[in-house]
Amino acid sequence: QVQLVESGGGLVQAGGSLRLSCATSGSISINSWDWYRQAPGKQREFVAAISSGGSTNYAGSVKGRVTISRDNAKNTVYLQMNSLKPEDTAVYYCAVNPLHGRYIWGQGTQVTVSS
């Protein structure tokens, strides 16, 4: 069974940076690894994705400020976030989009950006 564990969240001032990590355990065929976020009172929204082939995709709201990458040897996916804004405050979730079956989600990590 695949499990995802996020880390790296925290409190940062506007303009600062954070790197989120998503450690993956278990074996599964994957379409992509994704990051989503959910701010208080809002729906969960897509942030970024990296496919099994290495292609990346970003939400317009974070494009140019966020980079998704992966380390296959460590089974870990990263989300480097720069020039953070208060509106980036949310719980960030790592997810695996498997070839078969539903998304698998991590427990989330809180990111708070102060103005």
mmCIF file of C-alpha atoms in Angstrom:
data_model
loop_
_atom_site.group_PDB
_atom_site.id
_atom_site.type_symbol
_atom_site.label_atom_id
_atom_site.label_comp_id
_atom_site.label_asym_id
_atom_site.label_seq_id
_atom_site.Cartn_x
_atom_site.Cartn_y
_atom_site.Cartn_z
ATOM 1 C CA GLN A 1 0.000 0.000 0.000
ATOM 2 C CA VAL A 2 1.356 3.390 -0.991
ATOM 3 C CA GLN A 3 1.753 6.022 1.712
ATOM 4 C CA LEU A 4 2.710 9.653 1.331
ATOM 5 C CA VAL A 5 4.249 11.797 4.041
ATOM 6 C CA GLU A 6 4.620 15.544 3.528
ATOM 7 C CA SER A 7 7.022 17.763 5.392
ATOM 8 C CA GLY A 8 8.588 21.185 5.134
ATOM 9 C CA GLY A 9 5.646 23.416 5.864
ATOM 10 C CA GLY A 10 5.827 26.286 8.290
ATOM 11 C CA LEU A 11 5.526 30.004 8.833
ATOM 12 C CA VAL A 12 7.364 32.337 6.490
ATOM 13 C CA GLN A 13 7.228 36.038 5.704
ATOM 14 C CA ALA A 14 5.964 37.272 2.392
ATOM 15 C CA GLY A 15 8.708 37.058 -0.196
ATOM 16 C CA GLY A 16 10.294 34.089 1.506
ATOM 17 C CA SER A 17 10.775 30.512 0.351
ATOM 18 C CA LEU A 18 9.871 27.033 1.477
ATOM 19 C CA ARG A 19 10.573 23.581 0.129
ATOM 20 C CA LEU A 20 7.960 20.930 0.711
ATOM 21 C CA SER A 21 8.842 17.262 0.533
ATOM 22 C CA CYS A 22 6.664 14.245 -0.115
ATOM 23 C CA ALA A 23 8.199 10.906 0.759
ATOM 24 C CA THR A 24 6.549 7.972 -0.960
ATOM 25 C CA SER A 25 6.572 4.411 0.328
ATOM 26 C CA GLY A 26 5.204 1.373 -1.428
ATOM 27 C CA SER A 27 5.153 0.363 -5.058
ATOM 28 C CA ILE A 28 2.616 1.527 -7.600
ATOM 29 C CA SER A 29 2.465 2.480 -11.268
ATOM 30 C CA ILE A 30 1.974 6.204 -11.433
ATOM 31 C CA ASN A 31 0.718 8.728 -13.956
ATOM 32 C CA SER A 32 1.945 11.683 -11.951
ATOM 33 C CA TRP A 33 2.794 13.091 -8.559
ATOM 34 C CA ASP A 34 0.759 16.165 -7.757
ATOM 35 C CA TRP A 35 0.604 18.940 -5.214
ATOM 36 C CA TYR A 36 -2.704 20.503 -4.222
ATOM 37 C CA ARG A 37 -3.582 23.076 -1.602
ATOM 38 C CA GLN A 38 -6.620 24.069 0.363
ATOM 39 C CA ALA A 39 -7.034 27.439 2.008
ATOM 40 C CA PRO A 40 -9.567 27.995 4.817
ATOM 41 C CA GLY A 41 -13.080 28.172 3.428
ATOM 42 C CA LYS A 42 -11.969 27.305 -0.097
ATOM 43 C CA GLN A 43 -11.954 24.222 -2.250
ATOM 44 C CA ARG A 44 -8.825 22.189 -2.750
ATOM 45 C CA GLU A 45 -6.979 23.428 -5.820
ATOM 46 C CA PHE A 46 -4.261 22.103 -8.082
ATOM 47 C CA VAL A 47 -0.789 23.552 -7.645
ATOM 48 C CA ALA A 48 1.661 21.475 -9.680
ATOM 49 C CA ALA A 49 2.288 18.041 -11.121
ATOM 50 C CA ILE A 50 5.183 16.016 -12.467
ATOM 51 C CA SER A 51 4.500 13.044 -14.685
ATOM 52 C CA SER A 52 6.262 9.713 -14.662
ATOM 53 C CA GLY A 53 8.056 10.939 -17.753
ATOM 54 C CA GLY A 54 9.205 14.111 -16.031
ATOM 55 C CA SER A 55 6.852 16.606 -17.639
ATOM 56 C CA THR A 56 5.659 19.349 -15.318
ATOM 57 C CA ASN A 57 2.501 21.392 -15.106
ATOM 58 C CA TYR A 58 1.679 24.374 -12.907
ATOM 59 C CA ALA A 59 -1.334 26.366 -11.889
ATOM 60 C CA GLY A 60 -1.318 29.866 -13.280
ATOM 61 C CA SER A 61 -1.337 31.364 -9.805
ATOM 62 C CA VAL A 62 2.037 29.840 -8.934
ATOM 63 C CA LYS A 63 3.761 29.589 -12.302
ATOM 64 C CA GLY A 64 7.189 31.150 -12.218
ATOM 65 C CA ARG A 65 7.353 30.979 -8.418
ATOM 66 C CA VAL A 66 7.066 27.237 -7.835
ATOM 67 C CA THR A 67 9.105 24.278 -9.075
ATOM 68 C CA ILE A 68 8.131 20.641 -8.727
ATOM 69 C CA SER A 69 10.839 18.017 -8.906
ATOM 70 C CA ARG A 70 11.490 14.471 -7.858
ATOM 71 C CA ASP A 71 14.354 12.325 -6.635
ATOM 72 C CA ASN A 72 13.711 8.787 -7.835
ATOM 73 C CA ALA A 73 16.448 7.326 -5.660
ATOM 74 C CA LYS A 74 14.766 8.741 -2.561
ATOM 75 C CA ASN A 75 11.184 8.207 -3.766
ATOM 76 C CA THR A 76 10.572 11.823 -2.883
ATOM 77 C CA VAL A 77 8.850 14.663 -4.661
ATOM 78 C CA TYR A 78 9.615 18.281 -3.833
ATOM 79 C CA LEU A 79 7.803 21.569 -4.208
ATOM 80 C CA GLN A 80 10.129 24.559 -4.101
ATOM 81 C CA MET A 81 8.129 27.716 -3.462
ATOM 82 C CA ASN A 82 9.697 31.146 -3.838
ATOM 83 C CA SER A 83 8.384 34.699 -3.578
ATOM 84 C CA LEU A 84 5.613 33.469 -1.324
ATOM 85 C CA LYS A 85 2.518 35.597 -0.882
ATOM 86 C CA PRO A 86 -0.061 35.658 1.918
ATOM 87 C CA GLU A 87 -2.563 34.160 -0.520
ATOM 88 C CA ASP A 88 -0.352 31.078 -0.720
ATOM 89 C CA THR A 89 -1.358 30.262 2.851
ATOM 90 C CA ALA A 90 -3.006 26.844 2.831
ATOM 91 C CA VAL A 91 -2.630 23.215 3.735
ATOM 92 C CA TYR A 92 -0.553 21.645 0.991
ATOM 93 C CA TYR A 93 -1.264 18.056 0.003
ATOM 94 C CA CYS A 94 0.881 15.663 -1.936
ATOM 95 C CA ALA A 95 -0.979 13.164 -4.100
ATOM 96 C CA VAL A 96 -0.222 10.252 -6.360
ATOM 97 C CA ASN A 97 -2.274 9.845 -9.520
ATOM 98 C CA PRO A 98 -1.972 6.112 -10.165
ATOM 99 C CA LEU A 99 -2.385 4.343 -13.501
ATOM 100 C CA HIS A 100 -5.267 2.443 -11.962
ATOM 101 C CA GLY A 101 -7.521 3.573 -9.175
ATOM 102 C CA ARG A 102 -8.122 6.779 -7.296
ATOM 103 C CA TYR A 103 -5.733 9.457 -6.131
ATOM 104 C CA ILE A 104 -3.749 8.648 -3.010
ATOM 105 C CA TRP A 105 -3.340 11.594 -0.650
ATOM 106 C CA GLY A 106 -0.913 12.562 2.041
ATOM 107 C CA GLN A 107 -1.977 14.074 5.345
ATOM 108 C CA GLY A 108 -1.062 17.620 4.366
ATOM 109 C CA THR A 109 1.366 20.200 5.665
ATOM 110 C CA GLN A 110 0.485 23.736 6.713
ATOM 111 C CA VAL A 111 2.077 26.693 4.957
ATOM 112 C CA THR A 112 1.441 30.113 6.446
ATOM 113 C CA VAL A 113 2.738 33.263 4.789
ATOM 114 C CA SER A 114 2.631 36.418 6.885
ATOM 115 C CA SER A 115 2.403 39.867 5.356
#
